Amino acid sequence: MSQAQPDLLYSDVEEDLRASVRDLLKAKAAPEALLARVETAEGYDLKLWRTLADEVGVAGLAVPEELGGHGASAREVAVVAEELGRSVAPVPFLGSVVLATTALVRASAGGFVRRLASGSAIGALAVPLSTAPGAGFPSSVTVSASGTLSGRVGTVADASVADLLVVPAAGPDGPGLYVVEASAATVTELVSFDLTRRVADVVLSNAPAVLVASGSDAASALEEALLFGAGILTSEQTGIAEWALTETVSYLKGRYQFGRPVGGFQSLKHRLANLYTDLVLARATARNAADALATGADVPIAVAVAQARVSPIAVHASEEAIQLHGGIGMTWEHPAHLYLKRAKADELALGTPGKHRARLADLVNLPA
Amino acid sequence: MTVTASDLSRQATEFLASHDPGTTDRMDFLRARFDAGLAWIHFPAGLGGQNAPRALQSVVDEVFTAAGAPDNNPRRIGIGLGMAAPTILAFGTPEQHERFLRPLWTGEEVWCQLFSEPGAGSDLAALGTRAVRDGDDWIVTGQKVWTSGAHESQWAILVTRTDPDVPKHQGMTYFLCDMTAPGVDVRPLRQITGEAEFNEVFLTEVRIPDTQRLGAVGEGWKVAQTTLMNERVAIGGHVQPREGGLIGIVTKTWRERPELRTPELRDRLVQRWVEAETLRLAGTRLRQQLTKGAPGPEGSAMKVAFSELNQALTGLEVELLGEEGLAYDDWTFRRPAIVDFTGREAGYRYLRAKGNSIEGGTSEVLRNIIAERVLGLPSEPRVDKDVAWKDLPR
């Protein structure tokens, strides 16, 4: 097996994009502000979202310019995801930009794409967040003879702030991808394990819907969105792992016990060195997935490898952050738990590591 | 005026036109290549190179390989090329450059490394092999260990203790040691694999002329650092294709032998596959950083991950083979010229991989390096810092 070498570095343009996102998040999504928000009625920071859309253009980042976007690639989307992971910012990036917009671009649904790309509307892809690529087209929503949709979809990411729902539904003529105005659906936000990315149940009862793709076009638009999401998510997970390592190292340099900085004890140093090693591996792997999604080469394998490897690394890093912070790490007032919750939810999102391994075994011919 | 790829390609082609590899004696050919500055092109003119960018070496090598020219068998002389040569270049006198570099590169003289001792492993600076001045010579006595290829070497790079009365890092001196000199006794060191890839080297009143000292008296640690830095470069730079390396051996067995498969082994094999692919990608990324001139500190992390993967993977391979895993291919006490992970069977690979987390810096020392130099965490307490070497507890 040979392949063209992927570009695993960050370009200057990507570094500039990172810097502008990071500066904005530093100013507007500080940990204290996140903690103050999580138990209010406004779990999402839609003001920050609008700023990200207006000032950095994240809403239409990977949308072609002729559809009102910036014409960037998965590589840039991944850089933004990494920064949003580092700050666990409560914005509907995954649901709207990564999943719904990708599905609509693939379905060539120009008008809806424009609304999402401009940031004037937020989208969500109406599948359970745990849906893995290759899972098959869902059938929990059905299409009536008059073209309305009925059914229920649980745990849809970012649906509670969405204006548009992209709904895969089983019609009389096979699979179809539809757009439903959220106002025509009953969307109920769950008490979500991840405090900074909410999931919601979506119930449709004869909801008016616009068909944007049908048959194999619908199936491939959904599959491509799921693959894109699964690949990009690993950059978010890399950002989480990076935060966990950086924050823990910094804390352990300043925390004194037994008359020494705790970070000088070898058992802790070695655990941090292991986290660093994991981060090196995670970054290369997530970068490879982003590059594959940008070039279209080797996508299923690159995404499955990244999901199988980076998900557990992000979970482990945020678990270590809790343990190595000691007592303060277990408190509600310290932000470490926000990262643990995001990392653990991300592990389930778009396929668990085990599911991706099983998929990979088939992709690389390791038969049962 | 910088040499370009096309200049080098042209030079190599012209060299081949005047030195037909089919009819020229192998050693004459290699010596002439060295003298033409086409050996290691980043070395200075007159010493086998032309101060060209190191990244262009492959341009030259490819022209020679394509022409079927003899090479200097780089695997056999890896320690000379990777460790001795850059150190001799950095610290040697013009006479030493002239005397040693050409036969080193051509492979006429093979080199080994006399650094580690039974009492100085991770703490190399604690070494105790004594060198005492005697007129124009030094008299060296001590014991070195883990010396690969000592039995095939004409020369060694050697670090000794010349002043036991100062703290350990200050009293060392570096020499080039003739392995055929009286008093050098090389004994094979048998490993858990059954073979002896390494040696113990006993030095008993070995006489080394002062002209074979490399660097100043007492500067041995500084000189040794140059050698060790080059060792890490040599270990870190290799990138495999997908399923290259040991993972390919196990996946081949898996595909060819359906009777060995179980669901549980399959999931573990995929985990190792993922780790191998991830490590390959991280290696690719490291190489891309180096090409851009921004070397990252990832090398130590890569080595830690590489050893863990090799150990887990070779363990899985033995388990996968079931009852065949209870047999071993060969316990014969032999002295192989190079490590051969692929030419032997699963049990050998499993046992040899145990050395991966020890050789070239133990994983524990590498984790200290990552924690201290990359993450900036406090260093280990240095209780021996201001103590004369002779007064250290041992």
PDB file of N, CA, C and O in Angstrom, chain A residues 5-6 8-10 249 253 263 266 269-270 272-274 276-277 280-281 283-285 288 298 301 305 309 357 360-362 364-368, chain B residues 242 251 254-255 261 266-267 270-271 273-274 278 281-282 284-285 288-289 292 297-298 301 364 367-368 370-372 374-378 380:
ATOM      1  N   GLN A   5       2.222  11.486   0.250  1.00  0.00           N
ATOM      2  CA  GLN A   5       2.422  11.856   1.642  1.00  0.00           C
ATOM      3  C   GLN A   5       1.482  12.991   2.043  1.00  0.00           C
ATOM      4  O   GLN A   5       1.398  14.006   1.364  1.00  0.00           O
ATOM      5  N   PRO A   6       0.758  12.812   3.145  1.00  0.00           N
ATOM      6  CA  PRO A   6      -0.113  13.886   3.605  1.00  0.00           C
ATOM      7  C   PRO A   6       0.712  15.036   4.182  1.00  0.00           C
ATOM      8  O   PRO A   6       1.836  14.835   4.626  1.00  0.00           O
ATOM      9  N   LEU A   8       1.141  17.166   7.178  1.00  0.00           N
ATOM     10  CA  LEU A   8       0.709  17.068   8.577  1.00  0.00           C
ATOM     11  C   LEU A   8       1.058  18.310   9.395  1.00  0.00           C
ATOM     12  O   LEU A   8       0.852  18.338  10.603  1.00  0.00           O
ATOM     13  N   LEU A   9       1.598  19.322   8.728  1.00  0.00           N
ATOM     14  CA  LEU A   9       1.960  20.546   9.449  1.00  0.00           C
ATOM     15  C   LEU A   9       0.808  21.550   9.362  1.00  0.00           C
ATOM     16  O   LEU A   9      -0.215  21.280   8.745  1.00  0.00           O
ATOM     17  N   TYR A  10       0.982  22.683   9.995  1.00  0.00           N
ATOM     18  CA  TYR A  10       0.018  23.779   9.877  1.00  0.00           C
ATOM     19  C   TYR A  10       0.625  24.840   8.962  1.00  0.00           C
ATOM     20  O   TYR A  10       1.781  25.226   9.150  1.00  0.00           O
ATOM     21  N   VAL A 249       0.296  20.759  33.712  1.00  0.00           N
ATOM     22  CA  VAL A 249       1.716  21.086  33.885  1.00  0.00           C
ATOM     23  C   VAL A 249       1.856  22.407  34.635  1.00  0.00           C
ATOM     24  O   VAL A 249       2.626  22.526  35.594  1.00  0.00           O
ATOM     25  N   LYS A 253       3.503  22.921  38.451  1.00  0.00           N
ATOM     26  CA  LYS A 253       4.708  23.715  38.672  1.00  0.00           C
ATOM     27  C   LYS A 253       4.524  24.658  39.861  1.00  0.00           C
ATOM     28  O   LYS A 253       5.486  25.012  40.538  1.00  0.00           O
ATOM     29  N   GLY A 263       5.095  19.046  40.719  1.00  0.00           N
ATOM     30  CA  GLY A 263       5.538  18.635  39.390  1.00  0.00           C
ATOM     31  C   GLY A 263       6.972  18.143  39.340  1.00  0.00           C
ATOM     32  O   GLY A 263       7.438  17.713  38.287  1.00  0.00           O
ATOM     33  N   GLN A 266       8.807  12.365  40.411  1.00  0.00           N
ATOM     34  CA  GLN A 266       9.000  11.624  39.172  1.00  0.00           C
ATOM     35  C   GLN A 266       7.750  10.868  38.720  1.00  0.00           C
ATOM     36  O   GLN A 266       7.480  10.774  37.526  1.00  0.00           O
ATOM     37  N   LYS A 269       5.808  13.397  36.915  1.00  0.00           N
ATOM     38  CA  LYS A 269       6.497  13.823  35.689  1.00  0.00           C
ATOM     39  C   LYS A 269       6.312  12.784  34.587  1.00  0.00           C
ATOM     40  O   LYS A 269       6.101  13.126  33.428  1.00  0.00           O
ATOM     41  N   HIS A 270       6.411  11.527  34.967  1.00  0.00           N
ATOM     42  CA  HIS A 270       6.294  10.481  33.947  1.00  0.00           C
ATOM     43  C   HIS A 270       4.877  10.400  33.374  1.00  0.00           C
ATOM     44  O   HIS A 270       4.688  10.147  32.188  1.00  0.00           O
ATOM     45  N   LEU A 272       2.922  12.933  33.067  1.00  0.00           N
ATOM     46  CA  LEU A 272       2.802  14.082  32.170  1.00  0.00           C
ATOM     47  C   LEU A 272       3.583  13.845  30.872  1.00  0.00           C
ATOM     48  O   LEU A 272       3.142  14.241  29.793  1.00  0.00           O
ATOM     49  N   ALA A 273       4.728  13.176  30.989  1.00  0.00           N
ATOM     50  CA  ALA A 273       5.489  12.842  29.780  1.00  0.00           C
ATOM     51  C   ALA A 273       4.672  11.904  28.897  1.00  0.00           C
ATOM     52  O   ALA A 273       4.690  12.017  27.662  1.00  0.00           O
ATOM     53  N   ASN A 274       3.939  10.996  29.514  1.00  0.00           N
ATOM     54  CA  ASN A 274       3.072  10.102  28.729  1.00  0.00           C
ATOM     55  C   ASN A 274       1.966  10.892  28.034  1.00  0.00           C
ATOM     56  O   ASN A 274       1.625  10.609  26.881  1.00  0.00           O
ATOM     57  N   TYR A 276       2.189  13.939  27.097  1.00  0.00           N
ATOM     58  CA  TYR A 276       2.838  14.656  25.993  1.00  0.00           C
ATOM     59  C   TYR A 276       3.008  13.720  24.785  1.00  0.00           C
ATOM     60  O   TYR A 276       2.730  14.097  23.644  1.00  0.00           O
ATOM     61  N   THR A 277       3.477  12.505  25.059  1.00  0.00           N
ATOM     62  CA  THR A 277       3.654  11.521  23.987  1.00  0.00           C
ATOM     63  C   THR A 277       2.327  11.270  23.275  1.00  0.00           C
ATOM     64  O   THR A 277       2.256  11.241  22.040  1.00  0.00           O
ATOM     65  N   VAL A 280       1.484  14.188  20.992  1.00  0.00           N
ATOM     66  CA  VAL A 280       2.254  14.164  19.741  1.00  0.00           C
ATOM     67  C   VAL A 280       1.578  13.226  18.739  1.00  0.00           C
ATOM     68  O   VAL A 280       1.414  13.549  17.558  1.00  0.00           O
ATOM     69  N   LEU A 281       1.162  12.060  19.230  1.00  0.00           N
ATOM     70  CA  LEU A 281       0.517  11.073  18.354  1.00  0.00           C
ATOM     71  C   LEU A 281      -0.853  11.567  17.904  1.00  0.00           C
ATOM     72  O   LEU A 281      -1.233  11.435  16.737  1.00  0.00           O
ATOM     73  N   ARG A 283      -1.954  14.612  17.602  1.00  0.00           N
ATOM     74  CA  ARG A 283      -1.899  15.737  16.669  1.00  0.00           C
ATOM     75  C   ARG A 283      -1.584  15.254  15.252  1.00  0.00           C
ATOM     76  O   ARG A 283      -2.235  15.663  14.285  1.00  0.00           O
ATOM     77  N   ALA A 284      -0.606  14.377  15.134  1.00  0.00           N
ATOM     78  CA  ALA A 284      -0.248  13.863  13.801  1.00  0.00           C
ATOM     79  C   ALA A 284      -1.435  13.127  13.180  1.00  0.00           C
ATOM     80  O   ALA A 284      -1.716  13.253  11.988  1.00  0.00           O
ATOM     81  N   THR A 285      -2.155  12.375  14.005  1.00  0.00           N
ATOM     82  CA  THR A 285      -3.247  11.542  13.496  1.00  0.00           C
ATOM     83  C   THR A 285      -4.454  12.387  13.114  1.00  0.00           C
ATOM     84  O   THR A 285      -5.090  12.161  12.075  1.00  0.00           O
ATOM     85  N   ASN A 288      -3.684  14.230  10.012  1.00  0.00           N
ATOM     86  CA  ASN A 288      -3.791  13.343   8.853  1.00  0.00           C
ATOM     87  C   ASN A 288      -5.254  13.192   8.417  1.00  0.00           C
ATOM     88  O   ASN A 288      -5.559  13.189   7.224  1.00  0.00           O
ATOM     89  N   ASP A 298      -7.924   8.578   0.808  1.00  0.00           N
ATOM     90  CA  ASP A 298      -7.728   7.731   1.991  1.00  0.00           C
ATOM     91  C   ASP A 298      -8.655   8.097   3.149  1.00  0.00           C
ATOM     92  O   ASP A 298      -8.350   7.831   4.315  1.00  0.00           O
ATOM     93  N   ILE A 301     -10.125   5.320   5.974  1.00  0.00           N
ATOM     94  CA  ILE A 301      -9.098   4.767   6.871  1.00  0.00           C
ATOM     95  C   ILE A 301      -8.547   5.866   7.778  1.00  0.00           C
ATOM     96  O   ILE A 301      -8.415   5.681   8.995  1.00  0.00           O
ATOM     97  N   VAL A 305      -8.853   5.568  11.824  1.00  0.00           N
ATOM     98  CA  VAL A 305      -7.640   5.526  12.644  1.00  0.00           C
ATOM     99  C   VAL A 305      -7.672   6.658  13.672  1.00  0.00           C
ATOM    100  O   VAL A 305      -7.401   6.459  14.865  1.00  0.00           O
ATOM    101  N   ARG A 309      -7.934   6.285  17.775  1.00  0.00           N
ATOM    102  CA  ARG A 309      -6.756   6.617  18.572  1.00  0.00           C
ATOM    103  C   ARG A 309      -6.940   7.879  19.414  1.00  0.00           C
ATOM    104  O   ARG A 309      -6.531   7.927  20.572  1.00  0.00           O
ATOM    105  N   ARG A 357     -12.725   0.812  15.316  1.00  0.00           N
ATOM    106  CA  ARG A 357     -11.758  -0.286  15.121  1.00  0.00           C
ATOM    107  C   ARG A 357     -12.379  -1.405  14.293  1.00  0.00           C
ATOM    108  O   ARG A 357     -11.732  -1.972  13.406  1.00  0.00           O
ATOM    109  N   LEU A 360     -12.456  -0.294  10.828  1.00  0.00           N
ATOM    110  CA  LEU A 360     -11.106  -0.278  10.278  1.00  0.00           C
ATOM    111  C   LEU A 360     -10.642  -1.690   9.913  1.00  0.00           C
ATOM    112  O   LEU A 360     -10.001  -1.898   8.882  1.00  0.00           O
ATOM    113  N   ALA A 361     -10.975  -2.656  10.764  1.00  0.00           N
ATOM    114  CA  ALA A 361     -10.560  -4.036  10.495  1.00  0.00           C
ATOM    115  C   ALA A 361     -11.044  -4.473   9.118  1.00  0.00           C
ATOM    116  O   ALA A 361     -10.320  -5.136   8.371  1.00  0.00           O
ATOM    117  N   ASP A 362     -12.261  -4.080   8.759  1.00  0.00           N
ATOM    118  CA  ASP A 362     -12.764  -4.416   7.429  1.00  0.00           C
ATOM    119  C   ASP A 362     -12.050  -3.602   6.350  1.00  0.00           C
ATOM    120  O   ASP A 362     -11.703  -4.122   5.296  1.00  0.00           O
ATOM    121  N   VAL A 364      -9.062  -2.406   6.235  1.00  0.00           N
ATOM    122  CA  VAL A 364      -7.660  -2.751   5.960  1.00  0.00           C
ATOM    123  C   VAL A 364      -7.465  -4.263   5.866  1.00  0.00           C
ATOM    124  O   VAL A 364      -6.337  -4.758   5.959  1.00  0.00           O
ATOM    125  N   ASN A 365      -8.569  -4.964   5.670  1.00  0.00           N
ATOM    126  CA  ASN A 365      -8.485  -6.402   5.413  1.00  0.00           C
ATOM    127  C   ASN A 365      -7.842  -7.184   6.554  1.00  0.00           C
ATOM    128  O   ASN A 365      -6.849  -7.883   6.371  1.00  0.00           O
ATOM    129  N   LEU A 366      -8.430  -7.045   7.733  1.00  0.00           N
ATOM    130  CA  LEU A 366      -8.062  -7.929   8.833  1.00  0.00           C
ATOM    131  C   LEU A 366      -9.322  -8.723   9.156  1.00  0.00           C
ATOM    132  O   LEU A 366     -10.077  -8.367  10.061  1.00  0.00           O
ATOM    133  N   PRO A 367      -9.565  -9.800   8.421  1.00  0.00           N
ATOM    134  CA  PRO A 367     -10.862 -10.474   8.504  1.00  0.00           C
ATOM    135  C   PRO A 367     -11.091 -11.170   9.843  1.00  0.00           C
ATOM    136  O   PRO A 367     -10.136 -11.539  10.532  1.00  0.00           O
ATOM    137  N   ALA A 368     -12.364 -11.310  10.176  1.00  0.00           N
ATOM    138  CA  ALA A 368     -12.732 -11.976  11.434  1.00  0.00           C
ATOM    139  C   ALA A 368     -12.443 -13.468  11.317  1.00  0.00           C
ATOM    140  O   ALA A 368     -12.425 -14.019  10.226  1.00  0.00           O
TER     141      ALA A 368
ATOM    142  N   ARG B 242       2.856   2.432   5.267  1.00  0.00           N
ATOM    143  CA  ARG B 242       1.785   1.815   6.057  1.00  0.00           C
ATOM    144  C   ARG B 242       1.994   0.296   6.110  1.00  0.00           C
ATOM    145  O   ARG B 242       2.312  -0.318   5.102  1.00  0.00           O
ATOM    146  N   THR B 251       0.217  -8.905  10.552  1.00  0.00           N
ATOM    147  CA  THR B 251      -0.979  -8.876   9.703  1.00  0.00           C
ATOM    148  C   THR B 251      -0.880  -9.945   8.604  1.00  0.00           C
ATOM    149  O   THR B 251      -1.887 -10.528   8.207  1.00  0.00           O
ATOM    150  N   TRP B 254      -1.950 -13.078  10.166  1.00  0.00           N
ATOM    151  CA  TRP B 254      -3.398 -13.018  10.380  1.00  0.00           C
ATOM    152  C   TRP B 254      -4.161 -13.336   9.088  1.00  0.00           C
ATOM    153  O   TRP B 254      -5.112 -14.115   9.085  1.00  0.00           O
ATOM    154  N   ARG B 255      -3.713 -12.762   7.995  1.00  0.00           N
ATOM    155  CA  ARG B 255      -4.431 -12.952   6.729  1.00  0.00           C
ATOM    156  C   ARG B 255      -4.253 -14.363   6.177  1.00  0.00           C
ATOM    157  O   ARG B 255      -5.154 -14.902   5.550  1.00  0.00           O
ATOM    158  N   ARG B 261      -7.544 -17.136  14.225  1.00  0.00           N
ATOM    159  CA  ARG B 261      -8.283 -15.922  14.565  1.00  0.00           C
ATOM    160  C   ARG B 261      -9.335 -16.137  15.639  1.00  0.00           C
ATOM    161  O   ARG B 261     -10.038 -17.142  15.628  1.00  0.00           O
ATOM    162  N   ARG B 266      -8.581 -10.287  17.397  1.00  0.00           N
ATOM    163  CA  ARG B 266      -8.774  -9.364  16.287  1.00  0.00           C
ATOM    164  C   ARG B 266      -8.818  -7.924  16.793  1.00  0.00           C
ATOM    165  O   ARG B 266      -8.157  -7.035  16.242  1.00  0.00           O
ATOM    166  N   ASP B 267      -9.566  -7.696  17.845  1.00  0.00           N
ATOM    167  CA  ASP B 267      -9.654  -6.319  18.342  1.00  0.00           C
ATOM    168  C   ASP B 267      -8.298  -5.834  18.839  1.00  0.00           C
ATOM    169  O   ASP B 267      -7.913  -4.688  18.621  1.00  0.00           O
ATOM    170  N   VAL B 270      -6.167  -4.971  15.868  1.00  0.00           N
ATOM    171  CA  VAL B 270      -6.537  -3.674  15.276  1.00  0.00           C
ATOM    172  C   VAL B 270      -6.009  -2.538  16.154  1.00  0.00           C
ATOM    173  O   VAL B 270      -5.540  -1.514  15.645  1.00  0.00           O
ATOM    174  N   GLN B 271      -6.051  -2.715  17.461  1.00  0.00           N
ATOM    175  CA  GLN B 271      -5.487  -1.668  18.339  1.00  0.00           C
ATOM    176  C   GLN B 271      -4.009  -1.448  18.034  1.00  0.00           C
ATOM    177  O   GLN B 271      -3.538  -0.312  17.936  1.00  0.00           O
ATOM    178  N   TRP B 273      -2.560  -2.178  15.243  1.00  0.00           N
ATOM    179  CA  TRP B 273      -2.491  -1.621  13.880  1.00  0.00           C
ATOM    180  C   TRP B 273      -2.653  -0.105  13.945  1.00  0.00           C
ATOM    181  O   TRP B 273      -1.905   0.650  13.304  1.00  0.00           O
ATOM    182  N   VAL B 274      -3.628   0.317  14.723  1.00  0.00           N
ATOM    183  CA  VAL B 274      -3.894   1.754  14.867  1.00  0.00           C
ATOM    184  C   VAL B 274      -2.678   2.451  15.483  1.00  0.00           C
ATOM    185  O   VAL B 274      -2.252   3.519  15.029  1.00  0.00           O
ATOM    186  N   THR B 278      -0.485   5.305  13.727  1.00  0.00           N
ATOM    187  CA  THR B 278      -0.360   6.593  14.401  1.00  0.00           C
ATOM    188  C   THR B 278       1.106   6.994  14.570  1.00  0.00           C
ATOM    189  O   THR B 278       1.484   8.143  14.338  1.00  0.00           O
ATOM    190  N   LEU B 281       2.531   8.065  11.350  1.00  0.00           N
ATOM    191  CA  LEU B 281       2.125   9.433  11.010  1.00  0.00           C
ATOM    192  C   LEU B 281       2.917  10.454  11.827  1.00  0.00           C
ATOM    193  O   LEU B 281       3.347  11.485  11.313  1.00  0.00           O
ATOM    194  N   ALA B 282       3.117  10.147  13.099  1.00  0.00           N
ATOM    195  CA  ALA B 282       3.889  11.074  13.936  1.00  0.00           C
ATOM    196  C   ALA B 282       5.326  11.162  13.426  1.00  0.00           C
ATOM    197  O   ALA B 282       5.930  12.237  13.439  1.00  0.00           O
ATOM    198  N   THR B 284       6.213  10.732  10.296  1.00  0.00           N
ATOM    199  CA  THR B 284       6.123  11.521   9.064  1.00  0.00           C
ATOM    200  C   THR B 284       6.077  13.002   9.397  1.00  0.00           C
ATOM    201  O   THR B 284       6.748  13.827   8.778  1.00  0.00           O
ATOM    202  N   ARG B 285       5.282  13.334  10.405  1.00  0.00           N
ATOM    203  CA  ARG B 285       5.144  14.741  10.799  1.00  0.00           C
ATOM    204  C   ARG B 285       6.469  15.295  11.321  1.00  0.00           C
ATOM    205  O   ARG B 285       6.863  16.415  10.989  1.00  0.00           O
ATOM    206  N   GLN B 288       8.643  16.024   8.472  1.00  0.00           N
ATOM    207  CA  GLN B 288       8.212  17.238   7.774  1.00  0.00           C
ATOM    208  C   GLN B 288       8.660  18.490   8.538  1.00  0.00           C
ATOM    209  O   GLN B 288       9.040  19.496   7.944  1.00  0.00           O
ATOM    210  N   GLN B 289       8.635  18.417   9.868  1.00  0.00           N
ATOM    211  CA  GLN B 289       9.110  19.554  10.668  1.00  0.00           C
ATOM    212  C   GLN B 289      10.604  19.778  10.437  1.00  0.00           C
ATOM    213  O   GLN B 289      11.064  20.907  10.318  1.00  0.00           O
ATOM    214  N   LYS B 292      11.364  21.462   7.234  1.00  0.00           N
ATOM    215  CA  LYS B 292      11.079  22.895   7.296  1.00  0.00           C
ATOM    216  C   LYS B 292      12.036  23.623   8.238  1.00  0.00           C
ATOM    217  O   LYS B 292      11.871  24.806   8.494  1.00  0.00           O
ATOM    218  N   PRO B 297      10.566  18.756  19.596  1.00  0.00           N
ATOM    219  CA  PRO B 297      11.140  17.909  20.630  1.00  0.00           C
ATOM    220  C   PRO B 297      10.478  16.536  20.687  1.00  0.00           C
ATOM    221  O   PRO B 297      10.575  15.829  21.678  1.00  0.00           O
ATOM    222  N   GLU B 298       9.821  16.147  19.593  1.00  0.00           N
ATOM    223  CA  GLU B 298       9.017  14.936  19.621  1.00  0.00           C
ATOM    224  C   GLU B 298       9.832  13.647  19.608  1.00  0.00           C
ATOM    225  O   GLU B 298       9.299  12.576  19.859  1.00  0.00           O
ATOM    226  N   ALA B 301       9.682  11.354  22.625  1.00  0.00           N
ATOM    227  CA  ALA B 301       8.340  10.793  22.761  1.00  0.00           C
ATOM    228  C   ALA B 301       8.130   9.662  21.762  1.00  0.00           C
ATOM    229  O   ALA B 301       7.550   8.629  22.085  1.00  0.00           O
ATOM    230  N   GLU B 364      12.351   5.374  30.955  1.00  0.00           N
ATOM    231  CA  GLU B 364      12.240   6.174  32.180  1.00  0.00           C
ATOM    232  C   GLU B 364      13.087   7.450  32.065  1.00  0.00           C
ATOM    233  O   GLU B 364      12.646   8.538  32.430  1.00  0.00           O
ATOM    234  N   ARG B 367      11.432   9.783  29.640  1.00  0.00           N
ATOM    235  CA  ARG B 367      10.292  10.494  30.241  1.00  0.00           C
ATOM    236  C   ARG B 367      10.786  11.656  31.106  1.00  0.00           C
ATOM    237  O   ARG B 367      10.155  12.710  31.155  1.00  0.00           O
ATOM    238  N   ASN B 368      11.897  11.449  31.797  1.00  0.00           N
ATOM    239  CA  ASN B 368      12.479  12.578  32.541  1.00  0.00           C
ATOM    240  C   ASN B 368      12.854  13.702  31.588  1.00  0.00           C
ATOM    241  O   ASN B 368      12.619  14.875  31.865  1.00  0.00           O
ATOM    242  N   ILE B 370      11.612  14.381  28.609  1.00  0.00           N
ATOM    243  CA  ILE B 370      10.402  15.053  28.113  1.00  0.00           C
ATOM    244  C   ILE B 370       9.860  15.995  29.191  1.00  0.00           C
ATOM    245  O   ILE B 370       9.547  17.157  28.933  1.00  0.00           O
ATOM    246  N   ALA B 371       9.758  15.468  30.417  1.00  0.00           N
ATOM    247  CA  ALA B 371       9.161  16.260  31.491  1.00  0.00           C
ATOM    248  C   ALA B 371       9.987  17.516  31.769  1.00  0.00           C
ATOM    249  O   ALA B 371       9.435  18.598  31.983  1.00  0.00           O
ATOM    250  N   GLU B 372      11.318  17.374  31.753  1.00  0.00           N
ATOM    251  CA  GLU B 372      12.158  18.507  32.149  1.00  0.00           C
ATOM    252  C   GLU B 372      12.441  19.460  30.985  1.00  0.00           C
ATOM    253  O   GLU B 372      12.332  20.666  31.128  1.00  0.00           O
ATOM    254  N   VAL B 374      11.025  19.441  27.766  1.00  0.00           N
ATOM    255  CA  VAL B 374       9.897  19.857  26.927  1.00  0.00           C
ATOM    256  C   VAL B 374       8.840  20.559  27.774  1.00  0.00           C
ATOM    257  O   VAL B 374       8.359  21.630  27.424  1.00  0.00           O
ATOM    258  N   LEU B 375       8.472  19.946  28.885  1.00  0.00           N
ATOM    259  CA  LEU B 375       7.383  20.506  29.693  1.00  0.00           C
ATOM    260  C   LEU B 375       7.894  21.479  30.752  1.00  0.00           C
ATOM    261  O   LEU B 375       7.091  22.159  31.390  1.00  0.00           O
ATOM    262  N   GLY B 376       9.200  21.526  30.952  1.00  0.00           N
ATOM    263  CA  GLY B 376       9.765  22.502  31.884  1.00  0.00           C
ATOM    264  C   GLY B 376       9.505  22.200  33.349  1.00  0.00           C
ATOM    265  O   GLY B 376       9.510  23.101  34.191  1.00  0.00           O
ATOM    266  N   LEU B 377       9.281  20.934  33.674  1.00  0.00           N
ATOM    267  CA  LEU B 377       9.064  20.565  35.075  1.00  0.00           C
ATOM    268  C   LEU B 377      10.404  20.515  35.813  1.00  0.00           C
ATOM    269  O   LEU B 377      11.458  20.396  35.184  1.00  0.00           O
ATOM    270  N   PRO B 378      10.375  20.620  37.151  1.00  0.00           N
ATOM    271  CA  PRO B 378      11.633  20.645  37.903  1.00  0.00           C
ATOM    272  C   PRO B 378      12.460  19.378  37.671  1.00  0.00           C
ATOM    273  O   PRO B 378      11.902  18.298  37.490  1.00  0.00           O
ATOM    274  N   GLU B 380      15.216  16.314  38.486  1.00  0.00           N
ATOM    275  CA  GLU B 380      15.424  15.411  39.612  1.00  0.00           C
ATOM    276  C   GLU B 380      16.474  16.021  40.544  1.00  0.00           C
ATOM    277  O   GLU B 380      17.382  16.722  40.079  1.00  0.00           O
TER     278      GLU B 380
END
